[in-house]
Short mmCIF file of C-alpha atoms in Angstrom, two decimals:
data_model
loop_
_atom_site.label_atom_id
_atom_site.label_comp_id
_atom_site.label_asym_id
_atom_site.label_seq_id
_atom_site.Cartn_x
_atom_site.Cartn_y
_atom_site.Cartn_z
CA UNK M 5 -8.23 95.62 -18.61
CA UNK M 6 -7.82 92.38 -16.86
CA UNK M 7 -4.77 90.15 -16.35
CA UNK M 8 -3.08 87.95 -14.33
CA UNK M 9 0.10 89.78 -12.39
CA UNK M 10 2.79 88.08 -10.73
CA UNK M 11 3.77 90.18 -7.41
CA UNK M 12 6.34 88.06 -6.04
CA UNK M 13 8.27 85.10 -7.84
CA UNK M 14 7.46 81.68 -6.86
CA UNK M 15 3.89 82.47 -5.60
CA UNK M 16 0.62 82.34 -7.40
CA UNK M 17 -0.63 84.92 -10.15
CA UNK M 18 -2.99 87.22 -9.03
CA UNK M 19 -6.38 88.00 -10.99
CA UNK M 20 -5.71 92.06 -11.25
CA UNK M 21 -8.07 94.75 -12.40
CA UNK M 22 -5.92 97.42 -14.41
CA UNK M 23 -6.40 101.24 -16.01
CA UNK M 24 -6.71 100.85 -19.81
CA UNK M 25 -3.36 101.58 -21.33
CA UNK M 26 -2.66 103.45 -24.59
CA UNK M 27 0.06 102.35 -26.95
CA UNK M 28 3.26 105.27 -27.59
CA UNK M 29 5.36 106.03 -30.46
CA UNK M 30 6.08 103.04 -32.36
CA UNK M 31 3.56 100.79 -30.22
CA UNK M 32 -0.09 99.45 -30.44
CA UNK M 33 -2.27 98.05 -28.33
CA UNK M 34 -3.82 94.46 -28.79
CA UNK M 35 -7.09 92.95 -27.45
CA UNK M 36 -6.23 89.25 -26.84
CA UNK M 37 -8.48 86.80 -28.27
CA UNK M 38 -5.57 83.81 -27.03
CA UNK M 39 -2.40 83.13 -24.99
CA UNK M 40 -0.18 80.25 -25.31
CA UNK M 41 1.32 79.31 -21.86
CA UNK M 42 4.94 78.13 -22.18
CA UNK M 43 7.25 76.82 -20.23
CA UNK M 44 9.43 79.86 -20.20
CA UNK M 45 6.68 81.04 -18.11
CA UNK M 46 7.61 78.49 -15.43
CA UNK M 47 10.87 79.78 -15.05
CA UNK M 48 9.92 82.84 -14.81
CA UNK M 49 7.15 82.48 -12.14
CA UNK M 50 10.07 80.01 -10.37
CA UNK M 51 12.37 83.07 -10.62
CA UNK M 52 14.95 80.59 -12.64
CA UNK M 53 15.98 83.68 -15.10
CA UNK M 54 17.84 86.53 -13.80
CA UNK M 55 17.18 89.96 -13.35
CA UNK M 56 13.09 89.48 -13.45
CA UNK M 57 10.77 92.79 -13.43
CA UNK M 58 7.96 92.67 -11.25
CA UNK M 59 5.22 93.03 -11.00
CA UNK M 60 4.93 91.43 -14.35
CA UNK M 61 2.28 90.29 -16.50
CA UNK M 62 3.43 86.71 -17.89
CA UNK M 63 2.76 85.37 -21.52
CA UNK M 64 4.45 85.33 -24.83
CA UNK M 65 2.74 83.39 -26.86
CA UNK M 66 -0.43 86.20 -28.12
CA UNK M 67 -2.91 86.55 -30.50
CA UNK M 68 -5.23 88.94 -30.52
CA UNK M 69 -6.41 91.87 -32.52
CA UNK M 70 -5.22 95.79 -33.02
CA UNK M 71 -7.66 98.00 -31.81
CA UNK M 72 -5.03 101.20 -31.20
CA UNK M 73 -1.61 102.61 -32.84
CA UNK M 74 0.95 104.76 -31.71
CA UNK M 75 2.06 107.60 -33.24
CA UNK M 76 5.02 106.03 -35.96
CA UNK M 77 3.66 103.03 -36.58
CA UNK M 78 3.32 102.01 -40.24
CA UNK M 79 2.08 98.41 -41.89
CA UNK M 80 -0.56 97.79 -39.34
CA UNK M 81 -4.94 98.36 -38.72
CA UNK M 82 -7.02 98.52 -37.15
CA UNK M 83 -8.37 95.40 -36.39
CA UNK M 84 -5.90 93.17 -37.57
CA UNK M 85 -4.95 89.96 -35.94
CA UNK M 86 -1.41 89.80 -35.09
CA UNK M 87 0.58 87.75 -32.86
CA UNK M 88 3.81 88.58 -30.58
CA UNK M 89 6.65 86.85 -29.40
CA UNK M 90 8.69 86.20 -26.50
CA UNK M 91 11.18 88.56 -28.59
CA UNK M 92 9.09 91.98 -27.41
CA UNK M 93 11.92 94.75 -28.63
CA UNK M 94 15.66 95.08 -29.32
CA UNK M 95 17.77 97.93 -29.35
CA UNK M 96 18.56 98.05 -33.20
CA UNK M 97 22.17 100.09 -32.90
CA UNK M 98 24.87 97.17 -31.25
CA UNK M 99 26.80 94.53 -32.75
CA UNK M 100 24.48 91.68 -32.70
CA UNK M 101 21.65 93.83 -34.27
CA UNK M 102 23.84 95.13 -36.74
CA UNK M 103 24.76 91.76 -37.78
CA UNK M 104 21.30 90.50 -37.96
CA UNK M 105 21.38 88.73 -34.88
CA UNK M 106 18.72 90.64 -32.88
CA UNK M 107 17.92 87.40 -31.16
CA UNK M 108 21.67 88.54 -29.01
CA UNK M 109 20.88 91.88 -28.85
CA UNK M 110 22.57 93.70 -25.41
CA UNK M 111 19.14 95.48 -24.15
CA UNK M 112 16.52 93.62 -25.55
CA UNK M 113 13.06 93.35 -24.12
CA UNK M 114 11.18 89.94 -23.72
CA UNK M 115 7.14 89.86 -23.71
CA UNK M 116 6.13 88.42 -20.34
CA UNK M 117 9.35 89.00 -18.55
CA UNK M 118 10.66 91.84 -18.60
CA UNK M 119 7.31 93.69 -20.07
CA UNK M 120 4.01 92.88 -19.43
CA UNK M 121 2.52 90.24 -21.65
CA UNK M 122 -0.71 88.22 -22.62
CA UNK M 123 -1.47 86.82 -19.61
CA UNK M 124 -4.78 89.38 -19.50
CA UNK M 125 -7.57 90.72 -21.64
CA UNK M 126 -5.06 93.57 -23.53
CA UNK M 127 -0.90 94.35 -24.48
CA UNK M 128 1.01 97.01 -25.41
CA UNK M 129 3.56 95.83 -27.79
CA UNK M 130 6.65 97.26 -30.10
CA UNK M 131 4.57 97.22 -33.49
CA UNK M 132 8.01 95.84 -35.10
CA UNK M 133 7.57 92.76 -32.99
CA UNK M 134 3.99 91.84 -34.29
CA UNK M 135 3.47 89.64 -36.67
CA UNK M 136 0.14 90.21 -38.94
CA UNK M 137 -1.50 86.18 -39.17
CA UNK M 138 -4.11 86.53 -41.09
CA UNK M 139 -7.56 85.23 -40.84
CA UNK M 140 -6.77 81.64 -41.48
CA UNK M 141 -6.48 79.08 -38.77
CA UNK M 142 -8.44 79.43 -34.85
CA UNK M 143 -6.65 82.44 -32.73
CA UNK M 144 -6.09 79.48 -30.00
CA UNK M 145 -4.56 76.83 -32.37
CA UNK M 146 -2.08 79.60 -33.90
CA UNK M 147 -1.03 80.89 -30.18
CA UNK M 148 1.50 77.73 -29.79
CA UNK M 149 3.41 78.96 -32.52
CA UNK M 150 4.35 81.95 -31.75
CA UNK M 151 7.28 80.68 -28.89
CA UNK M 152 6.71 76.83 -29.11
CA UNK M 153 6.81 76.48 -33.22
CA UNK M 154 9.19 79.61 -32.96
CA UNK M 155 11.97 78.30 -31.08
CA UNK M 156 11.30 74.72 -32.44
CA UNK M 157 11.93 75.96 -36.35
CA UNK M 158 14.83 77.94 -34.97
CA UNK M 159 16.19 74.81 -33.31
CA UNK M 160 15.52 72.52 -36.50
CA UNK M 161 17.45 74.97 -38.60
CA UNK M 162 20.21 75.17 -36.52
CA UNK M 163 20.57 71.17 -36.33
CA UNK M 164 20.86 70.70 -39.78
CA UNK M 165 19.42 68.90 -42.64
CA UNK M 166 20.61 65.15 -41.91
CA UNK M 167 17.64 62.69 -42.06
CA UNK M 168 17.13 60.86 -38.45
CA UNK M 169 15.83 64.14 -36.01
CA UNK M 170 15.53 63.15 -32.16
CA UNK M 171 13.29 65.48 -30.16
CA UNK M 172 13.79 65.23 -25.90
CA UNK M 173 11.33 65.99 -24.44
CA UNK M 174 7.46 65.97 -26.42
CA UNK M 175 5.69 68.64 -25.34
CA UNK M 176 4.19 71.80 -27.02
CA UNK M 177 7.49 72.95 -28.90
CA UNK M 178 8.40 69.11 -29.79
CA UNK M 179 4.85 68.25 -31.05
CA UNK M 180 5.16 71.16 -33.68
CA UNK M 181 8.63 70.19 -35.12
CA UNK M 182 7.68 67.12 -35.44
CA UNK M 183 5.41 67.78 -37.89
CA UNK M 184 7.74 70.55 -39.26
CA UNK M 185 10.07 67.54 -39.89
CA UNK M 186 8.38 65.57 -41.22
CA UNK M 187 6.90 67.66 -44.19
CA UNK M 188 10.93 68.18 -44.88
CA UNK M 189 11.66 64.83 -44.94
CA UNK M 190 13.41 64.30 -41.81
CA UNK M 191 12.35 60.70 -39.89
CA UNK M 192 11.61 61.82 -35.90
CA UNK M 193 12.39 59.66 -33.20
CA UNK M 194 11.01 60.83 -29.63
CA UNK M 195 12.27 60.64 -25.94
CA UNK M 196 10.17 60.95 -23.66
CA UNK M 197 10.29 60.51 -19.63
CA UNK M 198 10.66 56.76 -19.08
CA UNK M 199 7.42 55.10 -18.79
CA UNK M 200 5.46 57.82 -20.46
CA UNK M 201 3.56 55.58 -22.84
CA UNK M 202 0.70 57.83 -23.10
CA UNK M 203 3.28 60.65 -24.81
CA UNK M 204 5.19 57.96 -27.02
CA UNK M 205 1.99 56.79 -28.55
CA UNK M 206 1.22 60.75 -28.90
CA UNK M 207 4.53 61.14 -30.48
CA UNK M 208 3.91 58.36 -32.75
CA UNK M 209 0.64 60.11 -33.98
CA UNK M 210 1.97 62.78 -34.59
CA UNK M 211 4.76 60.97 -36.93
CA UNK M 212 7.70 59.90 -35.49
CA UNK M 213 9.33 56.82 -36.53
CA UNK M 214 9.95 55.64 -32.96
CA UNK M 215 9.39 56.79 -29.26
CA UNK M 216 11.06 55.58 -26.38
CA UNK M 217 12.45 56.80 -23.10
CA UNK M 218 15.40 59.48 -22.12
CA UNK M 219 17.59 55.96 -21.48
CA UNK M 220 16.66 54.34 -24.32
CA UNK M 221 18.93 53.33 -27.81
CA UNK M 222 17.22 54.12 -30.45
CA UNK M 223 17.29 51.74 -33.64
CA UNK M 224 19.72 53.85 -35.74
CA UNK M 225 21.93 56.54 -35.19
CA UNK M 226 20.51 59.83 -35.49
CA UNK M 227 22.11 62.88 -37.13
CA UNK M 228 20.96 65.15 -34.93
CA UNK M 229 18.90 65.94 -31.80
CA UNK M 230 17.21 68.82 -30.20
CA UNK M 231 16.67 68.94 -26.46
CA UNK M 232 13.33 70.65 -25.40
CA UNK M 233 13.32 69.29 -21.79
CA UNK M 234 14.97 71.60 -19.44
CA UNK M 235 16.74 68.55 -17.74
CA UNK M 236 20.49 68.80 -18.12
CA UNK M 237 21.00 65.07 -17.58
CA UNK M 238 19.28 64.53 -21.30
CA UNK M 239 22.43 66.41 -22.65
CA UNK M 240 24.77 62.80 -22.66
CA UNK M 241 21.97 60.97 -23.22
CA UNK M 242 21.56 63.21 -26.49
CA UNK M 243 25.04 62.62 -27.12
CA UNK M 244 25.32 59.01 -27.15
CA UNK M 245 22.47 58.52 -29.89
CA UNK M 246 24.29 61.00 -32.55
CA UNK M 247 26.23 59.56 -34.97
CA UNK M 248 29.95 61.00 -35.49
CA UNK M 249 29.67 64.60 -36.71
CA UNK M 250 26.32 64.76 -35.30
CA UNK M 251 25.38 67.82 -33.62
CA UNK M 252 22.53 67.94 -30.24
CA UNK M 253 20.76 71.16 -29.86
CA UNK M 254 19.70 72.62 -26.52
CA UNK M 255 16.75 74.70 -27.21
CA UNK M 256 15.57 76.19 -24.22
CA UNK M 257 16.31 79.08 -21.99
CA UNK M 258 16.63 77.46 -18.75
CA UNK M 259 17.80 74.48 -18.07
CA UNK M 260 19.05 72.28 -14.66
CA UNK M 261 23.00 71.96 -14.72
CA UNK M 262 24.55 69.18 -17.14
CA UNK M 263 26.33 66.99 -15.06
CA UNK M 264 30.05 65.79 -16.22
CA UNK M 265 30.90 62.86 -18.74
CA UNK M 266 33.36 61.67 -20.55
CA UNK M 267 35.17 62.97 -23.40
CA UNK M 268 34.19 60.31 -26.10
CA UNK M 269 30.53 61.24 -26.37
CA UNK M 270 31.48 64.52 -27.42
CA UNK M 271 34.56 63.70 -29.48
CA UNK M 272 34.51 62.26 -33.12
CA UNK M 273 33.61 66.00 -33.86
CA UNK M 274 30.05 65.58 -32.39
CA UNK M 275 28.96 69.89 -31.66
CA UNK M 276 27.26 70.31 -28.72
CA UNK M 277 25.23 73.63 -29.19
CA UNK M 278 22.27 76.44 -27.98
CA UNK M 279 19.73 78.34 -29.29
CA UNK M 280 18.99 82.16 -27.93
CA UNK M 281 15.63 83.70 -28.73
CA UNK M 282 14.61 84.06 -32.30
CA UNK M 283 15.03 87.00 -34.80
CA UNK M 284 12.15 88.87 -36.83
CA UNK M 285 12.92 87.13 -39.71
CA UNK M 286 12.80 83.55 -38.22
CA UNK M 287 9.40 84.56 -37.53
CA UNK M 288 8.33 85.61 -40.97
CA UNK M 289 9.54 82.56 -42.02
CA UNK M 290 8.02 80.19 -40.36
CA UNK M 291 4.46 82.13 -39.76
CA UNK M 292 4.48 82.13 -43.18
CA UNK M 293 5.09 78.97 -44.18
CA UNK M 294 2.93 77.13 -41.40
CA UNK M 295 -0.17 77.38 -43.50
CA UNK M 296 1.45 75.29 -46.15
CA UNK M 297 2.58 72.41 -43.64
CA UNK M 298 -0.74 72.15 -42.24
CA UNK M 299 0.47 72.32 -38.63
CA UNK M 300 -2.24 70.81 -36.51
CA UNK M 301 -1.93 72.41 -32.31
CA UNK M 302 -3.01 69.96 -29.83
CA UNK M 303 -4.32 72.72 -27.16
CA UNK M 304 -6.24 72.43 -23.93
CA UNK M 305 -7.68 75.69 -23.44
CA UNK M 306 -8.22 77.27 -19.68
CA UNK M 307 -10.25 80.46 -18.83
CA UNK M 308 -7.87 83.51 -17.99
CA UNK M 309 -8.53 83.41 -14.32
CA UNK M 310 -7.49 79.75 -14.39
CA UNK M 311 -3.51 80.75 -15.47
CA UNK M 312 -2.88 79.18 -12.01
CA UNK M 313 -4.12 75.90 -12.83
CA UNK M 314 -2.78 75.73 -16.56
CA UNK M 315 0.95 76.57 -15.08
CA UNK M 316 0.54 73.54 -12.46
CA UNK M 317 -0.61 71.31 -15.06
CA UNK M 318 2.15 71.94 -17.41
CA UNK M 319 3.97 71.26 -14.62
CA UNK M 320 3.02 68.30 -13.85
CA UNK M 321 2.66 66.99 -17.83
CA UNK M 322 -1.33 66.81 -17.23
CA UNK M 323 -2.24 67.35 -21.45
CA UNK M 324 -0.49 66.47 -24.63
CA UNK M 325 0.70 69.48 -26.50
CA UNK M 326 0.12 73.16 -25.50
CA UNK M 327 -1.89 74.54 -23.34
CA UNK M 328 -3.64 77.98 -24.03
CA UNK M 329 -5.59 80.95 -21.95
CA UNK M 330 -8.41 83.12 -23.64
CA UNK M 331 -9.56 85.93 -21.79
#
């Protein structure tokens, strides 16, 4: 197999030649057909999350097809296509688990962190943590949704079912929920870095209402807003356009320290709250009901060896949407 390893954190992937693995009990083993590149991958190639294992095979976003299963392993083919998560295992036994909320579990595992993900031509992944997708829809299309239109449904569930939705921050995970949002009902209004016109008239294709910079007011107070962005400074700016009782929703796993402000943009019993992960079931959810939305990806796809380049684009906000690696 081939992939793409990251030695040594804040340094370049390196194109790696690797012995074919073979899947254990309760695992299979998945030739990738597409990889979603996220921006969780940034912080982990920046070393911004603790306790990184390396070397490490980035990628959490994969699609690809079963071509061997461990001993154990029950509801999958050959042969399928399945896709896996940034969620890679958890330990099943303490108390978030047994509460049905795996996405808190104490040892977890996370694909592309701390095991070896899709960043290369093959995985080994927990066969619990695979989602079968069917043979509807292009492998590359369907890879954004498997962190970005993850974590995005997970975030729009947890803000709530009031009407006006602002997304910070329009980028692969924002671009999804948007549309998400829309078929509900909700109207979308989209910040964006100030300036950005090129995104705001990207947002407004997509279907929000109104797109306008981090600084800006927008025309009505919304109900609620998700932060995508990992720039703690959008956290009072998300707090000043949600009406009272609104709640703003920080939806990523890293983000740059929120700096102080006062009091009265939280009080008025505005909730200022996170999202961890996702759970089996959010997936099941929302794989299934993507179909029926008729979610459209806006990908740029790069060549494997190119994982480099992709990274230090999304970096630098080079392509609308998602970007997205086949082998």
């Amino acid at each position: 197999m081939q992939a793409m390893v990251l030695n040594r954190l804040k340094s370049p992937l390196v194109w790696t030649e690797l012995p074919d693995r073979q899947p254990g009990p309760g695992e299979i083993r998945i030739q990738i057909t597409a990889c979603g590149v996220c921006r969780t991958d940034l912080h982990v190639v920046d070393g911004e999350l603790p306790n990184p294992i390396l070397p490490i095979i980035p990628g959490h976003e994969i699609v690809g097809r079963v071509d061997a299963i461990g001993p154990g392993v029950v509801g999958l083919v050959d042969g399928e296509r399945v896709g896996v998560p940034w969620l890679g295992r958890t330990c099943g036994v303490c108390s978030y688990c047994l509460s049905n909320r795996e996405n808190l579990c104490d040892h977890p595992l996370f694909t592309g962190y701390t095991r070896d993900g899709g960043f290369a031509s093959a995985a080994i992944a927990d066969a619990r943590f695979a989602f079968p997708l069917g043979e509807a829809g292009d492998d590359a299309s369907l890879a954004p949704l498997l962190c970005a239109g993850l974590i995005g449904w997970r975030s729009l569930s947890i803000a709530g079912g009031g009407k006006r939705l602002g997304l910070f921050g329009f980028g692969a995970a924002a671009h999804i929920v948007a549309q998400v949002a829309k078929w509900q009902g909700h109207e979308v209004y989209a910040f964006t870095r100030q300036g950005d016109l090129a995104t705001q008239a990207f947002a407004r294709e997509i279907g929000a209402v109104w797109a306008g910079g981090s600084g800006e007011t927008p025309p009505e107070p919304l109900d609620a807003a998700i932060i995508f962005a990992p720039v703690g400074e959008l956290v009072p700016c998300a707090l000043k356009t949600v009406r009272k009782g609104g709640r703003v929703v920080c939806a990523g796993i890293h983000m740059s320290d929120i700096p102080s402000f006062p009091y009265s943009l939280l009080w008025e019993e505005r909730q200022l709250v996170s999202v961890a992960n996702l759970t089996r079931r959010d997936g099941i959810d929302f794989l299934g009901l993507a179909p029926r939305i008729g979610i459209v990806t806006r990908i740029t796809k790069y060549p494997l060896r190119q994982a480099n380049e992709a990274l230090a684009d999304l970096r630098a906000g080079r392509f609308e949407g998602a970007a997205v690696l086949v082998p």
